mmCIF file of N, CA and C in Angstrom:
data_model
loop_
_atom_site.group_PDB
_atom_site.id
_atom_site.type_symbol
_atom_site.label_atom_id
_atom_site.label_comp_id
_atom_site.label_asym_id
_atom_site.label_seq_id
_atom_site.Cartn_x
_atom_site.Cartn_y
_atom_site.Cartn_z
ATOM 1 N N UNK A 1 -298.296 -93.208 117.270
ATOM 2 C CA UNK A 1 -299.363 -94.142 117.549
ATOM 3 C C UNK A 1 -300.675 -93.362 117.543
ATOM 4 N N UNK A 2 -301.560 -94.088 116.595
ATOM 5 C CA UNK A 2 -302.982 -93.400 116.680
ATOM 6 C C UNK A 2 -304.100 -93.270 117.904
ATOM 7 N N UNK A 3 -305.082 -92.928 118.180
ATOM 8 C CA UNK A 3 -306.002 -92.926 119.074
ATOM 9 C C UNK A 3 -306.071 -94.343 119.053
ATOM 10 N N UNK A 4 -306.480 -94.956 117.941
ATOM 11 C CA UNK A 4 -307.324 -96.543 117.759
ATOM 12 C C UNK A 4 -306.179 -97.487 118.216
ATOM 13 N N UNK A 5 -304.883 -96.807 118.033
ATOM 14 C CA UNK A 5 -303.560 -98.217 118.587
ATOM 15 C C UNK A 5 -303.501 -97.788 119.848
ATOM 16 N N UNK A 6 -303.706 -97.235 120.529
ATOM 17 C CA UNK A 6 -303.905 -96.637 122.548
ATOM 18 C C UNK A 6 -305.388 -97.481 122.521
ATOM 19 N N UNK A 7 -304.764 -98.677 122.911
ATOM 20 C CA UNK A 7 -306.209 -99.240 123.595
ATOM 21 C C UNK A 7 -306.146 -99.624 125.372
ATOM 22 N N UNK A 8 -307.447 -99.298 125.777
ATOM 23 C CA UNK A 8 -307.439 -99.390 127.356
ATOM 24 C C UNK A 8 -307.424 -100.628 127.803
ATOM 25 N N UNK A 9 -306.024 -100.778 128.876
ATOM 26 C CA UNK A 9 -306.014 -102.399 129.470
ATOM 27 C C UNK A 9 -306.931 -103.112 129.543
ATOM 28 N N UNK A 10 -308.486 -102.286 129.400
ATOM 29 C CA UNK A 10 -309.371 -103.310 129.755
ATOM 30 C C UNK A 10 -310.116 -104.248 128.671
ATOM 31 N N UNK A 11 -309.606 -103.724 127.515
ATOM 32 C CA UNK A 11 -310.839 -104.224 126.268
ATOM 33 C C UNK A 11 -309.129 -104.320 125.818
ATOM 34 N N UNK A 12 -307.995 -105.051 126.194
ATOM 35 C CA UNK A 12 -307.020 -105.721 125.557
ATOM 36 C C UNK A 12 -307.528 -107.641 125.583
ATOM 37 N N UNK A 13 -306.836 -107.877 124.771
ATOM 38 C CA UNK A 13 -307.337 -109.493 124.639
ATOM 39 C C UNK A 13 -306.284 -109.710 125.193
ATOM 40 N N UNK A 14 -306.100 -110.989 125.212
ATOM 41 C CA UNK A 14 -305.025 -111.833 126.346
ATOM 42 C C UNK A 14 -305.309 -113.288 125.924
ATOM 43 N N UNK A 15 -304.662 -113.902 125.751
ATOM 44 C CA UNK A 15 -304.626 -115.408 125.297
ATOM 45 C C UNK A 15 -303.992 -115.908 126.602
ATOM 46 N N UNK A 16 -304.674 -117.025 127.323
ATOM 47 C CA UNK A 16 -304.510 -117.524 128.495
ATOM 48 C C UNK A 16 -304.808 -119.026 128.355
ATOM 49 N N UNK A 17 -304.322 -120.057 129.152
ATOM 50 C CA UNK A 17 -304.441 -121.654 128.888
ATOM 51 C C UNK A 17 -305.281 -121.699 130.262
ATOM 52 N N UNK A 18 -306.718 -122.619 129.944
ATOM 53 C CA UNK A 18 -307.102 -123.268 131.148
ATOM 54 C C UNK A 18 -307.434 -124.436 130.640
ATOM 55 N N UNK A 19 -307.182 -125.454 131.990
ATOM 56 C CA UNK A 19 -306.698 -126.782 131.675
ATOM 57 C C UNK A 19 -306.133 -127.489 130.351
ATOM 58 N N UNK A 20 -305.298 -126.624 129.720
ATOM 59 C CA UNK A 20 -304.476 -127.124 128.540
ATOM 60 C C UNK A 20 -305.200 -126.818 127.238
ATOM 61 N N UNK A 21 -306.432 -125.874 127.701
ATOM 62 C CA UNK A 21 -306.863 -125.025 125.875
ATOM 63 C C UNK A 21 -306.795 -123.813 126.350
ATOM 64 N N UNK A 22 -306.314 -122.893 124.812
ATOM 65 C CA UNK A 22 -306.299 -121.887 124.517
ATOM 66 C C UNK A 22 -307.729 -120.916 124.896
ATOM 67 N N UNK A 23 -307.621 -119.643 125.321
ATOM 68 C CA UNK A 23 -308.804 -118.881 126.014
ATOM 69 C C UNK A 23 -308.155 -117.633 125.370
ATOM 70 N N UNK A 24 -309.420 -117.001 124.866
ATOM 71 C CA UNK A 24 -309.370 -115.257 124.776
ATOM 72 C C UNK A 24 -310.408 -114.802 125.828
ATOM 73 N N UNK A 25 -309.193 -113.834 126.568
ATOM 74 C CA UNK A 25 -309.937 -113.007 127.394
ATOM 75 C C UNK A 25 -309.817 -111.731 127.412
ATOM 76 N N UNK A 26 -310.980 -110.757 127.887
ATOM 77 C CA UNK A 26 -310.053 -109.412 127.370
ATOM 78 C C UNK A 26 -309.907 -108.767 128.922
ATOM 79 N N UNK A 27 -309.386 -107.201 129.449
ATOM 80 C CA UNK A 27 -308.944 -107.290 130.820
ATOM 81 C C UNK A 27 -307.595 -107.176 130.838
ATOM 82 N N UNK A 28 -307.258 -107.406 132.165
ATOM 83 C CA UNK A 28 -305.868 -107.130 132.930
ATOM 84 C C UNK A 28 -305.816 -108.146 133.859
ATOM 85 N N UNK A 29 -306.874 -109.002 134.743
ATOM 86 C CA UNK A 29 -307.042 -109.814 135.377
ATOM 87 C C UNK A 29 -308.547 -110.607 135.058
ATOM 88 N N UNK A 30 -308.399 -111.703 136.215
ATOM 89 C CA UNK A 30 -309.289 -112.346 135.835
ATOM 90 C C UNK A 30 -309.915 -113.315 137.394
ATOM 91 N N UNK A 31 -311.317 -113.763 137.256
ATOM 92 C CA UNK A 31 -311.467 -113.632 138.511
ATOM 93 C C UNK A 31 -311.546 -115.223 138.822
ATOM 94 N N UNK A 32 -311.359 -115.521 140.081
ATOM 95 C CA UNK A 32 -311.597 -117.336 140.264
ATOM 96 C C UNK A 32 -313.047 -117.579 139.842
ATOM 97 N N UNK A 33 -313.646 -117.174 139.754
ATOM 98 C CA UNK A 33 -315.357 -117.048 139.188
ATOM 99 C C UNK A 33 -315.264 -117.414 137.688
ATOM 100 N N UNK A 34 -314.756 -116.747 137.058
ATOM 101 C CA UNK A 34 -314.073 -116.431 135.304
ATOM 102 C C UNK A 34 -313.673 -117.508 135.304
ATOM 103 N N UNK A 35 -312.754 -118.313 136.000
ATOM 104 C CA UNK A 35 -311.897 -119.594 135.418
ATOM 105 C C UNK A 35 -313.116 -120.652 135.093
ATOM 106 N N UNK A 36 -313.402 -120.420 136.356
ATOM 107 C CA UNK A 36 -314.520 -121.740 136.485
ATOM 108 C C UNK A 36 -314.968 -121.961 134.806
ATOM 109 N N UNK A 37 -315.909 -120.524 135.089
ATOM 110 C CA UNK A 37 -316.651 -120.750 133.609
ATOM 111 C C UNK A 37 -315.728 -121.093 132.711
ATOM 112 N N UNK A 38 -314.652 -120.828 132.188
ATOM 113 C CA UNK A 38 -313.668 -121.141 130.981
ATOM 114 C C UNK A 38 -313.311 -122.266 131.443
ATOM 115 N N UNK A 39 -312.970 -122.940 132.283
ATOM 116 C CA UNK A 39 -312.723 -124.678 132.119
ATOM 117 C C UNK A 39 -313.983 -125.279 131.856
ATOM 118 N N UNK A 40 -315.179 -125.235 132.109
ATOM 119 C CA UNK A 40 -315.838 -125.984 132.423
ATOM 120 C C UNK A 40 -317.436 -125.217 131.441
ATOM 121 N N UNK A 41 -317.675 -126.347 130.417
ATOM 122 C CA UNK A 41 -318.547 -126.184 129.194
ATOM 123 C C UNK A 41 -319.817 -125.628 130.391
ATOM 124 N N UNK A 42 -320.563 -126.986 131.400
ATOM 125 C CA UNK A 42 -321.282 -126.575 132.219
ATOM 126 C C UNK A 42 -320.155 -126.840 133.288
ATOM 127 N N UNK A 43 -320.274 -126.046 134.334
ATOM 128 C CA UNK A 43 -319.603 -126.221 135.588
ATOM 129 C C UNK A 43 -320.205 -127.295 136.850
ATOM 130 N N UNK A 44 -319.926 -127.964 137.196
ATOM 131 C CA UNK A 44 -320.650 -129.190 137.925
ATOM 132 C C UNK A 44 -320.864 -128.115 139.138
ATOM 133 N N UNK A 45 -322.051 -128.667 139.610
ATOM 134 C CA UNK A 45 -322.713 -127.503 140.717
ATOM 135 C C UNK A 45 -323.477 -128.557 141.753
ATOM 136 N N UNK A 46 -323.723 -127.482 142.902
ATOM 137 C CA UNK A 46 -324.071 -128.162 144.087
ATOM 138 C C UNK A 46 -323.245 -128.151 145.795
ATOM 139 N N UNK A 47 -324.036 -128.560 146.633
ATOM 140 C CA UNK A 47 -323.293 -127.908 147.991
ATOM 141 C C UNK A 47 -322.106 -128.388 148.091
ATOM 142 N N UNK A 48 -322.525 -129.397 147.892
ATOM 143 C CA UNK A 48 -320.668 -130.761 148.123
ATOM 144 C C UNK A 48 -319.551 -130.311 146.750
ATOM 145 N N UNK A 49 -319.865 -129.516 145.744
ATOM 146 C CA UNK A 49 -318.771 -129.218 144.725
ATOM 147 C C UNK A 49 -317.663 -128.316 145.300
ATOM 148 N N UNK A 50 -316.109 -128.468 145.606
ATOM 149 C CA UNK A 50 -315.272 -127.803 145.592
ATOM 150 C C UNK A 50 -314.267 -127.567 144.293
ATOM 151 N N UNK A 51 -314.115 -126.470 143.949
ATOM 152 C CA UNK A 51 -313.210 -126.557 142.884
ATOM 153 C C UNK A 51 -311.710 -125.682 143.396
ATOM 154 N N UNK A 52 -310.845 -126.429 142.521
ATOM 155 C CA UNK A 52 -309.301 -126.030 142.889
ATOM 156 C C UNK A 52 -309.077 -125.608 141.763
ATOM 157 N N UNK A 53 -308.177 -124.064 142.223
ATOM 158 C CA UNK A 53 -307.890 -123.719 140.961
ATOM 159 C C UNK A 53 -306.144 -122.931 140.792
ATOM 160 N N UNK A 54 -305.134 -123.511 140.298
ATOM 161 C CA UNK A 54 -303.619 -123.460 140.669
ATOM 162 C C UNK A 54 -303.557 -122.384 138.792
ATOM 163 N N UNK A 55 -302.418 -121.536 139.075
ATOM 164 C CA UNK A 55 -302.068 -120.740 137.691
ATOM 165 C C UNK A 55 -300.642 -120.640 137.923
ATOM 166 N N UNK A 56 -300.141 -120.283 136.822
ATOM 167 C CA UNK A 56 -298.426 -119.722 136.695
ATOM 168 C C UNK A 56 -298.268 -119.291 135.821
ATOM 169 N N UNK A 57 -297.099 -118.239 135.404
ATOM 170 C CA UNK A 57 -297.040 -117.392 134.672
ATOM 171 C C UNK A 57 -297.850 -116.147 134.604
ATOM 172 N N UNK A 58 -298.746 -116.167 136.104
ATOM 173 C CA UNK A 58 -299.325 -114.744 136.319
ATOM 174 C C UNK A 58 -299.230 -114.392 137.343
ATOM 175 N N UNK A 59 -300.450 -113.158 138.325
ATOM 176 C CA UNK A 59 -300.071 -112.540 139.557
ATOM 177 C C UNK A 59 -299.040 -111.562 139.344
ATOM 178 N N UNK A 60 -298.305 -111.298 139.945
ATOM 179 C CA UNK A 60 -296.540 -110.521 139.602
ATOM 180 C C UNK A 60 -295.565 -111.027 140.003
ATOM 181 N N UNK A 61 -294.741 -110.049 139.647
ATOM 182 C CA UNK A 61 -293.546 -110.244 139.830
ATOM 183 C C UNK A 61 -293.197 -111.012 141.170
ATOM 184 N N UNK A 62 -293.262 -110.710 141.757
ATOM 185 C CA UNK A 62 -293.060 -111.395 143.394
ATOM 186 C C UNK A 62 -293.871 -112.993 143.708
ATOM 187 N N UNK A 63 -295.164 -112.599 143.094
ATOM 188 C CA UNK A 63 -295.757 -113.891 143.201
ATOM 189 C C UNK A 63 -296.235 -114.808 141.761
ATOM 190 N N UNK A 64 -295.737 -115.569 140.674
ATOM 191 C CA UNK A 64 -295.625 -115.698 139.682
ATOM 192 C C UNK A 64 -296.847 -116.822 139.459
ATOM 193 N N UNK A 65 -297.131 -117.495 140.511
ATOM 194 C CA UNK A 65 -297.692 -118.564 140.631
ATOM 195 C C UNK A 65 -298.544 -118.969 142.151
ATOM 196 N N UNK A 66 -299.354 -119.107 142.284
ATOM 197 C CA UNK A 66 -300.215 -119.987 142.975
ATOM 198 C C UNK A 66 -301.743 -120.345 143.041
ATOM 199 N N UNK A 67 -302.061 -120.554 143.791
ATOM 200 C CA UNK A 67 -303.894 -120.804 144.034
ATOM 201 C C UNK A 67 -304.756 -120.335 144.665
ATOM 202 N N UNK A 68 -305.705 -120.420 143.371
ATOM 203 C CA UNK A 68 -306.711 -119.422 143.587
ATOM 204 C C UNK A 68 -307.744 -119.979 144.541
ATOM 205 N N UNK A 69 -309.025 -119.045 145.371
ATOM 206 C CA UNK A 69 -310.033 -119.480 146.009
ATOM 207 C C UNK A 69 -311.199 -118.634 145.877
ATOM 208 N N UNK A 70 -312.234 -118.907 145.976
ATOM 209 C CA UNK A 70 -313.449 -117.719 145.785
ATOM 210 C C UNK A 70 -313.296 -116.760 145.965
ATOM 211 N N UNK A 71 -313.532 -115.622 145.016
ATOM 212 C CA UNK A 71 -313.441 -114.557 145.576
ATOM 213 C C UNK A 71 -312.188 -113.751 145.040
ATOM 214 N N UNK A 72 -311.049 -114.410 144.637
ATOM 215 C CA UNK A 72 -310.016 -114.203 144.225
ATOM 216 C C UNK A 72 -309.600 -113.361 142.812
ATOM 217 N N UNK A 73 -308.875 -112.941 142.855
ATOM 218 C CA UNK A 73 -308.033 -111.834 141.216
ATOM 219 C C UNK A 73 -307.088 -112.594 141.105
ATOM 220 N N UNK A 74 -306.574 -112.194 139.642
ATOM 221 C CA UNK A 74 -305.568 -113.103 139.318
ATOM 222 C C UNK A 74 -304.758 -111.563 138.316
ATOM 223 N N UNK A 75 -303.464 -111.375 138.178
ATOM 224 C CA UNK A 75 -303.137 -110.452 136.720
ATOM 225 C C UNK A 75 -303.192 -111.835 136.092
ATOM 226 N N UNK A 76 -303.454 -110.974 134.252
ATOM 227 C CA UNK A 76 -302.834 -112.105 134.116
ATOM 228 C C UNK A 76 -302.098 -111.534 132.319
ATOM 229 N N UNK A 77 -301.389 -112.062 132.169
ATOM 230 C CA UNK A 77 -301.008 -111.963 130.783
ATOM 231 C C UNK A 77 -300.279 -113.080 129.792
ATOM 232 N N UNK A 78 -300.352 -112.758 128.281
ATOM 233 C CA UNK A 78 -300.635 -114.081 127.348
ATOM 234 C C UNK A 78 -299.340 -115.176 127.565
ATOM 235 N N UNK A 79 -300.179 -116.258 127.999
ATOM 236 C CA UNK A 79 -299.623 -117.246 128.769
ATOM 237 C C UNK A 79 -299.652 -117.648 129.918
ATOM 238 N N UNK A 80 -300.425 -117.076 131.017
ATOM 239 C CA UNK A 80 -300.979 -117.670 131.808
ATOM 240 C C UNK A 80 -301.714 -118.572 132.042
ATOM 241 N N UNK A 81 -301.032 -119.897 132.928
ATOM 242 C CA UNK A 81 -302.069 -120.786 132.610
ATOM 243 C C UNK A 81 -302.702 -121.288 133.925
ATOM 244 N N UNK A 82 -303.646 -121.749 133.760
ATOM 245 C CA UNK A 82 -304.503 -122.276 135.155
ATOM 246 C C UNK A 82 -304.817 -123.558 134.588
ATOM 247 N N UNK A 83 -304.872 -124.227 135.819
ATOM 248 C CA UNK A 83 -305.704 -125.598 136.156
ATOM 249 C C UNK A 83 -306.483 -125.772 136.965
ATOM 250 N N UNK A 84 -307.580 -126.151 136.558
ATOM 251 C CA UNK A 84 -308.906 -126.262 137.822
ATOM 252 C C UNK A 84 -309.870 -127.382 137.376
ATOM 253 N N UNK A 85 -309.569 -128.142 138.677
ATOM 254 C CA UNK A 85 -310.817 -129.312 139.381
ATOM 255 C C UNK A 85 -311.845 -129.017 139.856
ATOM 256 N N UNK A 86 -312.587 -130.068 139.904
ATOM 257 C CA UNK A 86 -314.032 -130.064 140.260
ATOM 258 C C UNK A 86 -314.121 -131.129 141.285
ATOM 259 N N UNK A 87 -313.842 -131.435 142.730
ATOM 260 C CA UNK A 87 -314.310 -132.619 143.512
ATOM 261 C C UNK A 87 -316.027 -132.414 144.061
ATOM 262 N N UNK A 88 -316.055 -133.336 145.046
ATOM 263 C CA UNK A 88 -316.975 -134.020 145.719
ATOM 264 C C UNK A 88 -316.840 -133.996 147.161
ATOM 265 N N UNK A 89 -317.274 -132.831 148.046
ATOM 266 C CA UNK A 89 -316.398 -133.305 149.417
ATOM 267 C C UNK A 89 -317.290 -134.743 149.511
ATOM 268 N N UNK A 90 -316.816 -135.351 150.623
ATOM 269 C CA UNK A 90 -317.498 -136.856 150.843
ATOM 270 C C UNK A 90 -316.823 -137.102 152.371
#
């Protein structure tokens, strides 16, 4: 294997699903911040916006799946998928 085929986990691409489209990302993880932007063309904003954000097929071994909250990491690798809402508290 050459220098140029040793590439660093971090500038690897990764094909990942949020809300049911295809995403290139490059990395090892990815942050609840990151999702947002990739679901959402503009992201609906404001004090009352909560967003939920559920994945599977990433994290590890032990934890394969669950939900994310601000602030949060995710591993992730090709096929990981997330889903994330946008409410209204009220």
């Amino acid at each position: 294997m050459t220098d140029k085929e040793k590439k660093d986990p971090e500038d690897r691409v990764t094909t990942i699903i949020v809300n049911g489209r295809p995403k290139e990302v490059t990395g090892k993880e990815i942050s609840f911040e990151q999702v947002i932007q990739l679901a959402f063309d503009q992201p609906p904003h404001g004090n009352d916006t909560i967003f939920s954000v559920t994945y599977r097929k990433g994290g590890n071994e032990h934890r394969p799946e669950g939900v994310m909250v601000e602030g949060d990491t995710v591993k992730i690798k090709k096929g990981t998928t997330f889903n994330v809402s946008a409410t209204n508290r009220s």
